Amino acid sequence: MVPARFLAAIALPLAVTSSMPERTNGAVERLEAATPVAGLLRVFVSGHSLTDHPFPDYLSAIGGGEARAEWNMQHLFGSSIRDRSKGQAGDGFRSGVDRYGQRIDVLREFETAVPAYDTLVLAERHTLLDSLVWEDTIGSVLDYEARFHLASPGGRAFLLSSWLDLDQRDDPSRWIHYEQRAAGAWRCTASQINRSLASQGAERRVTLIPVAEGLAALVAAGVSGGLPPFRNGDASGIVETLFADQVHLTPAGSYYAALLAYGVMHRELPPQIPVPGEIESRVGQALQHFARGFLDGLSRSGVERSEAQCRAYVAGFVPLYLAYVRDVRWRGGPLKRTLQWARLRVTWPLLFGLRSSANPLRVRP
């Protein structure tokens, strides 16, 4: 057996895709359901460029009228949750800017907010396995959520799944397949966070907002021609509507992400939802319709993967992850990227399969 410390030591901080069969042991991941509330009142979003304006603006406005939420954010471009909490020297909570572009001290914001924030949304980097290995995603979420809980004992916390770059705008089929498989890794991450909370005696939970999975489902429907008004039968209509570049969203894409977030938080969407003026009405209504269907499917999800099943799933996901990120995210020449891929392709499946404390997906007691 390869020693765990050796696996961790040689795993480079670069991230993957191959056709290794999915190892689910027959289980379908169940999303942890959030307790619905009568309206979002005070929302705090800690994220990066994928959760920047206008996502929180749209999220706050979906309820309309008196249900419109007040919100603030911690925005730090390209950051992990660890960057925005522990940071390099315990200073991450003072990193980034608020909704107005001013420097923010998150802990002070939590302590002084009147009324207190009732909803926390955390966004991890879209290179999830890299973040698990190198940025301690689970520990960082637990730390951030604990600080939030101290200031808002009755508040709820959410983890938003971030999506990777499209490899080809004119043919997003590989990206769709990647995100469909990545959804299980995001769900297992949330499950391990919640098992950690339970092991610590806490009754509260962190709920996953599967925006990446929802975007992949929407793009797949648009490409197939099954989504009016995107009946092109090719990728151009839906991709151009949702994506401003390879990864960042247009206003329509951000609106759809906000619909999914609001729907997970409330377990439903309001019957009447305003469409922002910068989005064509028929496009906004189509996005609302698809979001309702996607959210309804989440509510019927099956049983949750066990801890052992999550280890097997994520270990089996490693080849797909590494091959995709190698081709889309890694920098350097072909030889350098191939050597990095080969090293991680051997070590990371073993690392994520470990039952020891060396596994970055482990439960934190």
Coordinates of C-alpha atoms in Angstrom, one line a residue:
M1 CA 0.0 0.0 0.0
V2 CA 1.3 3.5 -0.8
P3 CA 1.7 5.6 2.3
A4 CA -0.8 8.4 2.7
R5 CA 1.8 11.0 3.3
F6 CA 3.5 10.0 0.0
L7 CA 0.2 10.4 -1.9
A8 CA -0.3 13.9 -0.4
A9 CA 3.3 14.9 -0.9
I10 CA 3.5 14.2 -4.7
A11 CA 0.0 15.4 -5.6
L12 CA 0.7 18.7 -7.4
P13 CA -1.7 21.6 -7.0
L14 CA -3.0 21.3 -10.5
A15 CA -6.0 19.6 -11.5
V16 CA -9.2 16.2 -15.1
T17 CA -11.1 13.2 -17.9
S18 CA -11.2 9.6 -18.7
S19 CA -13.9 7.1 -19.1
M20 CA -13.6 5.2 -15.8
P21 CA -17.0 3.8 -15.0
E22 CA -19.0 5.5 -12.4
R23 CA -18.9 3.7 -9.0
T24 CA -22.1 4.5 -7.2
N25 CA -23.0 1.2 -5.6
G26 CA -26.6 1.8 -6.8
A27 CA -27.0 4.9 -4.7
V28 CA -28.4 8.2 -5.9
E29 CA -27.3 11.2 -3.9
R30 CA -30.0 13.0 -2.0
L31 CA -29.7 16.7 -1.5
E32 CA -30.0 18.0 2.0
A33 CA -33.2 19.9 2.1
A34 CA -33.2 23.4 3.5
T35 CA -35.9 24.5 5.9
P36 CA -38.1 26.9 3.9
V37 CA -38.7 30.4 5.1
A38 CA -41.4 33.0 4.2
G39 CA -38.8 35.3 2.5
L40 CA -35.1 35.9 2.4
L41 CA -34.4 38.8 4.7
R42 CA -30.7 39.2 5.1
V43 CA -28.4 37.3 2.7
F44 CA -24.6 37.2 2.8
V45 CA -22.8 35.8 -0.3
S46 CA -19.1 34.9 0.0
G47 CA -17.7 34.1 -3.4
H48 CA -15.7 34.9 -6.5
S49 CA -16.4 36.1 -10.0
L50 CA -19.0 33.5 -10.7
T51 CA -21.2 34.9 -7.8
D52 CA -20.4 38.6 -8.5
H53 CA -23.1 41.1 -9.7
P54 CA -25.7 40.6 -10.9
F55 CA -26.3 37.2 -9.3
P56 CA -26.9 38.5 -5.8
D57 CA -29.0 41.4 -7.1
Y58 CA -31.3 39.0 -9.0
L59 CA -31.4 36.6 -6.0
S60 CA -32.6 39.5 -3.7
A61 CA -35.3 40.6 -6.2
I62 CA -37.0 37.2 -7.0
G63 CA -39.4 37.4 -4.1
G64 CA -40.6 40.8 -5.2
G65 CA -42.1 43.5 -3.1
E66 CA -41.8 43.1 0.7
A67 CA -40.0 39.7 0.2
R68 CA -37.1 41.4 -1.5
A69 CA -33.9 40.5 0.4
E70 CA -31.3 42.8 1.8
W71 CA -27.8 41.5 1.1
N72 CA -24.1 42.0 1.2
M73 CA -21.2 40.0 0.0
Q74 CA -17.5 39.2 0.2
H75 CA -16.1 39.2 -3.3
L76 CA -12.6 38.0 -4.0
F77 CA -11.7 37.2 -7.6
G78 CA -10.5 33.7 -8.2
S79 CA -10.6 32.8 -4.5
S80 CA -11.3 29.6 -2.6
I81 CA -13.3 29.5 0.6
R82 CA -10.1 29.1 2.5
D83 CA -8.8 32.4 0.9
R84 CA -11.8 34.2 2.2
S85 CA -11.7 32.7 5.8
K86 CA -8.4 31.4 7.1
G87 CA -6.4 33.1 4.4
Q88 CA -2.6 32.9 4.4
A89 CA -2.2 34.2 8.0
G90 CA -5.7 34.1 9.5
D91 CA -6.7 37.2 7.6
G92 CA -9.0 35.8 5.0
F93 CA -12.2 37.2 6.6
R94 CA -10.8 40.7 5.9
S95 CA -10.1 39.9 2.2
G96 CA -12.2 41.0 -0.7
V97 CA -14.8 43.7 -1.1
D98 CA -18.4 44.2 -0.3
R99 CA -21.3 44.9 -2.7
Y100 CA -20.2 48.5 -3.1
G101 CA -16.6 47.7 -3.9
Q102 CA -15.3 48.7 -0.4
R103 CA -13.0 46.6 1.7
I104 CA -14.9 44.2 4.0
D105 CA -14.3 42.7 7.4
V106 CA -16.6 39.7 7.4
L107 CA -16.6 38.9 11.1
R108 CA -17.3 42.5 12.0
E109 CA -20.1 42.6 9.4
F110 CA -21.6 39.5 11.0
E111 CA -21.3 40.9 14.5
T112 CA -22.7 44.4 13.8
A113 CA -25.5 43.6 11.2
V114 CA -28.9 44.7 12.4
P115 CA -30.9 42.6 11.9
A116 CA -28.5 39.7 11.8
Y117 CA -28.0 37.8 8.5
D118 CA -30.2 34.8 8.2
T119 CA -28.7 33.2 5.1
L120 CA -25.1 32.5 4.2
V121 CA -24.1 31.4 0.6
L122 CA -20.5 30.0 0.2
A123 CA -19.0 29.4 -3.3
E124 CA -16.0 27.2 -3.7
R125 CA -13.6 27.4 -6.6
H126 CA -14.8 25.5 -9.6
T127 CA -11.8 23.2 -9.5
L128 CA -13.4 21.2 -6.7
L129 CA -10.9 18.3 -6.3
D130 CA -8.0 20.7 -6.2
S131 CA -9.8 22.7 -3.6
L132 CA -10.5 19.6 -1.5
V133 CA -6.8 18.6 -1.6
W134 CA -5.1 22.0 -1.4
E135 CA -7.6 24.4 0.1
D136 CA -9.3 22.1 2.7
T137 CA -12.8 22.8 1.4
I138 CA -14.5 20.9 4.1
G139 CA -12.6 22.4 7.0
S140 CA -12.9 25.9 5.5
V141 CA -16.7 25.6 5.1
L142 CA -17.0 24.3 8.7
D143 CA -14.9 27.2 10.0
Y144 CA -16.9 29.8 8.0
E145 CA -20.2 28.3 9.0
A146 CA -19.2 28.2 12.6
R147 CA -18.3 32.0 12.6
F148 CA -21.7 32.7 10.9
H149 CA -23.6 30.6 13.5
L150 CA -22.1 32.5 16.4
A151 CA -23.5 35.7 15.0
S152 CA -26.7 34.2 13.6
P153 CA -27.7 31.1 15.7
G154 CA -30.9 30.6 13.7
G155 CA -29.3 31.2 10.3
R156 CA -28.9 28.8 7.4
A157 CA -25.8 28.1 5.3
F158 CA -25.6 27.0 1.7
L159 CA -22.7 25.7 -0.5
L160 CA -23.1 26.8 -4.2
S161 CA -21.5 24.5 -6.8
S162 CA -19.4 26.4 -9.3
W163 CA -19.0 25.2 -12.9
L164 CA -15.9 24.7 -14.9
D165 CA -15.0 26.4 -18.2
L166 CA -16.7 25.3 -21.4
D167 CA -14.1 23.4 -23.5
Q168 CA -15.9 24.4 -26.8
R169 CA -18.7 26.9 -27.1
D170 CA -20.0 25.3 -30.3
D171 CA -20.1 21.8 -28.9
P172 CA -20.5 21.7 -25.1
S173 CA -21.2 18.0 -24.9
R174 CA -18.0 17.2 -23.1
W175 CA -18.7 20.0 -20.6
I176 CA -22.2 18.7 -20.0
H177 CA -20.9 15.2 -19.4
Y178 CA -18.3 16.5 -17.0
E179 CA -20.7 18.6 -15.0
Q180 CA -23.2 15.7 -14.8
R181 CA -20.5 13.6 -13.2
A182 CA -19.1 16.4 -11.0
A183 CA -22.5 16.9 -9.4
G184 CA -22.0 13.7 -7.4
A185 CA -18.7 15.0 -6.1
W186 CA -20.3 18.3 -5.0
R187 CA -23.1 16.4 -3.3
C188 CA -20.6 14.1 -1.5
T189 CA -18.7 17.2 -0.4
A190 CA -21.8 18.6 1.1
S191 CA -22.7 15.3 2.7
Q192 CA -19.3 15.1 4.4
I193 CA -19.6 18.6 5.7
N194 CA -23.0 17.6 7.2
R195 CA -21.6 14.4 8.7
S196 CA -18.9 16.5 10.3
L197 CA -21.4 18.8 11.8
A198 CA -23.4 15.9 13.1
S199 CA -20.2 14.3 14.6
Q200 CA -19.7 17.6 16.4
G201 CA -23.2 17.4 17.9
A202 CA -24.6 20.2 15.8
E203 CA -28.2 19.9 14.4
R204 CA -27.7 22.5 11.7
R205 CA -26.8 21.5 8.1
V206 CA -25.2 23.1 5.0
T207 CA -27.4 22.7 1.9
L208 CA -26.0 22.4 -1.6
I209 CA -27.2 24.7 -4.3
P210 CA -26.4 22.7 -7.4
V211 CA -26.0 25.6 -9.9
A212 CA -23.4 23.8 -12.0
E213 CA -25.6 20.7 -12.4
G214 CA -28.6 23.0 -13.3
L215 CA -26.6 24.9 -15.9
A216 CA -25.5 21.6 -17.5
A217 CA -29.1 20.4 -17.6
L218 CA -30.3 23.6 -19.2
V219 CA -27.5 23.6 -21.8
A220 CA -28.3 20.0 -22.6
A221 CA -32.0 20.8 -23.1
G222 CA -31.2 23.8 -25.3
V223 CA -28.7 21.9 -27.5
S224 CA -31.2 19.1 -28.0
G225 CA -33.8 21.6 -29.2
G226 CA -36.2 20.8 -26.4
L227 CA -36.3 24.2 -24.8
P228 CA -38.2 27.1 -26.3
P229 CA -37.1 29.7 -27.3
F230 CA -33.8 27.8 -27.9
R231 CA -34.8 25.4 -30.7
N232 CA -31.8 25.8 -32.9
G233 CA -30.8 22.1 -32.6
D234 CA -27.2 23.3 -32.0
A235 CA -25.3 24.9 -29.2
S236 CA -25.2 28.5 -30.4
G237 CA -28.5 29.8 -29.0
I238 CA -28.4 28.5 -25.5
V239 CA -24.6 29.0 -25.0
E240 CA -24.7 32.6 -26.2
T241 CA -27.7 33.3 -24.1
L242 CA -26.1 31.9 -20.9
F243 CA -22.3 32.4 -21.2
A244 CA -20.5 35.7 -21.8
D245 CA -17.2 33.8 -22.2
Q246 CA -16.0 30.3 -21.5
V247 CA -17.1 30.4 -17.9
H248 CA -18.7 33.7 -16.8
L249 CA -22.4 34.1 -17.2
T250 CA -24.5 36.7 -19.0
P251 CA -27.3 38.4 -17.1
A252 CA -29.6 35.7 -18.3
G253 CA -27.3 33.0 -17.0
S254 CA -26.9 34.8 -13.7
Y255 CA -30.7 35.1 -13.5
Y256 CA -31.1 31.4 -14.0
A257 CA -28.5 30.7 -11.3
A258 CA -30.4 33.0 -8.9
L259 CA -33.6 31.2 -9.6
L260 CA -32.0 27.9 -8.7
A261 CA -30.5 29.4 -5.5
Y262 CA -33.8 30.9 -4.4
G263 CA -35.7 27.7 -5.2
V264 CA -33.3 25.6 -3.1
M265 CA -33.6 28.0 -0.2
H266 CA -37.4 28.0 -0.3
R267 CA -38.0 24.6 -1.8
E268 CA -40.1 26.4 -4.4
L269 CA -40.2 29.5 -6.6
P270 CA -42.9 32.1 -6.3
P271 CA -45.8 31.8 -8.7
Q272 CA -45.1 35.2 -10.2
I273 CA -41.5 36.2 -10.7
P274 CA -40.3 39.5 -12.2
V275 CA -37.9 39.3 -15.2
P276 CA -35.1 41.9 -15.0
G277 CA -35.4 44.6 -17.6
E278 CA -32.1 43.7 -19.3
I279 CA -33.4 40.2 -20.1
E280 CA -35.8 39.5 -22.9
S281 CA -39.2 38.6 -21.3
R282 CA -39.6 35.3 -23.2
V283 CA -36.1 34.2 -22.3
G284 CA -36.7 35.0 -18.6
Q285 CA -40.0 33.1 -18.6
A286 CA -38.3 30.1 -20.3
L287 CA -35.6 30.1 -17.7
Q288 CA -38.2 30.2 -14.9
H289 CA -40.1 27.3 -16.5
F290 CA -36.9 25.2 -16.8
A291 CA -35.8 26.1 -13.3
R292 CA -39.1 24.9 -11.8
G293 CA -38.7 21.6 -13.5
F294 CA -35.1 21.1 -12.4
L295 CA -36.0 22.0 -8.8
D296 CA -38.9 19.6 -8.9
G297 CA -36.5 16.8 -10.0
L298 CA -34.2 17.7 -7.0
S299 CA -37.1 17.3 -4.6
R300 CA -37.5 13.7 -5.8
S301 CA -33.9 12.7 -5.5
G302 CA -33.1 9.3 -4.0
V303 CA -31.1 8.1 -1.1
E304 CA -27.9 9.7 0.1
R305 CA -24.6 8.1 -0.6
S306 CA -22.8 6.7 2.5
E307 CA -19.4 7.8 3.5
A308 CA -17.9 4.7 1.9
Q309 CA -19.9 5.2 -1.3
C310 CA -18.7 8.9 -1.5
R311 CA -15.1 7.7 -1.2
A312 CA -15.6 5.3 -4.0
Y313 CA -17.5 7.8 -6.2
V314 CA -15.0 10.6 -5.9
A315 CA -12.0 8.2 -6.4
G316 CA -13.8 7.0 -9.5
F317 CA -14.4 10.6 -10.6
V318 CA -10.7 11.6 -10.5
P319 CA -9.8 10.5 -14.0
L320 CA -12.6 12.4 -15.6
Y321 CA -11.8 15.5 -13.5
L322 CA -8.1 15.4 -14.2
A323 CA -8.5 14.9 -18.0
Y324 CA -10.9 17.8 -18.3
V325 CA -9.0 20.2 -16.1
R326 CA -5.8 19.2 -17.9
D327 CA -7.2 20.3 -21.2
V328 CA -9.2 23.3 -20.1
R329 CA -7.4 24.8 -17.1
W330 CA -3.8 23.8 -16.9
R331 CA -1.0 25.9 -18.3
G332 CA 2.3 24.9 -19.8
G333 CA 3.4 22.7 -22.6
P334 CA 2.0 19.3 -23.5
L335 CA 4.8 17.4 -21.8
K336 CA 4.5 19.3 -18.6
R337 CA 0.7 18.8 -18.5
T338 CA 1.0 15.1 -19.4
L339 CA 3.5 14.4 -16.6
Q340 CA 1.3 16.3 -14.1
W341 CA -1.8 14.4 -15.2
A342 CA 0.0 11.0 -15.0
R343 CA 1.2 11.7 -11.5
L344 CA -2.2 12.7 -10.2
R345 CA -4.0 10.0 -12.2
V346 CA -2.2 7.4 -10.1
T347 CA -2.1 9.1 -6.7
W348 CA -5.5 10.9 -6.3
P349 CA -7.8 7.9 -6.7
L350 CA -5.8 6.2 -3.9
L351 CA -5.9 9.4 -1.8
F352 CA -9.6 9.9 -2.1
G353 CA -10.2 6.2 -1.4
L354 CA -8.4 6.2 1.9
R355 CA -10.3 5.6 5.1
S356 CA -7.7 7.6 7.1
S357 CA -7.3 11.2 8.1
A358 CA -5.2 11.8 5.0
N359 CA -8.3 11.8 2.8
P360 CA -9.3 15.4 2.1
L361 CA -13.0 14.2 1.9
R362 CA -12.9 12.9 5.5
V363 CA -15.4 13.7 8.2
R364 CA -14.0 16.2 10.7
P365 CA -15.0 15.3 14.2

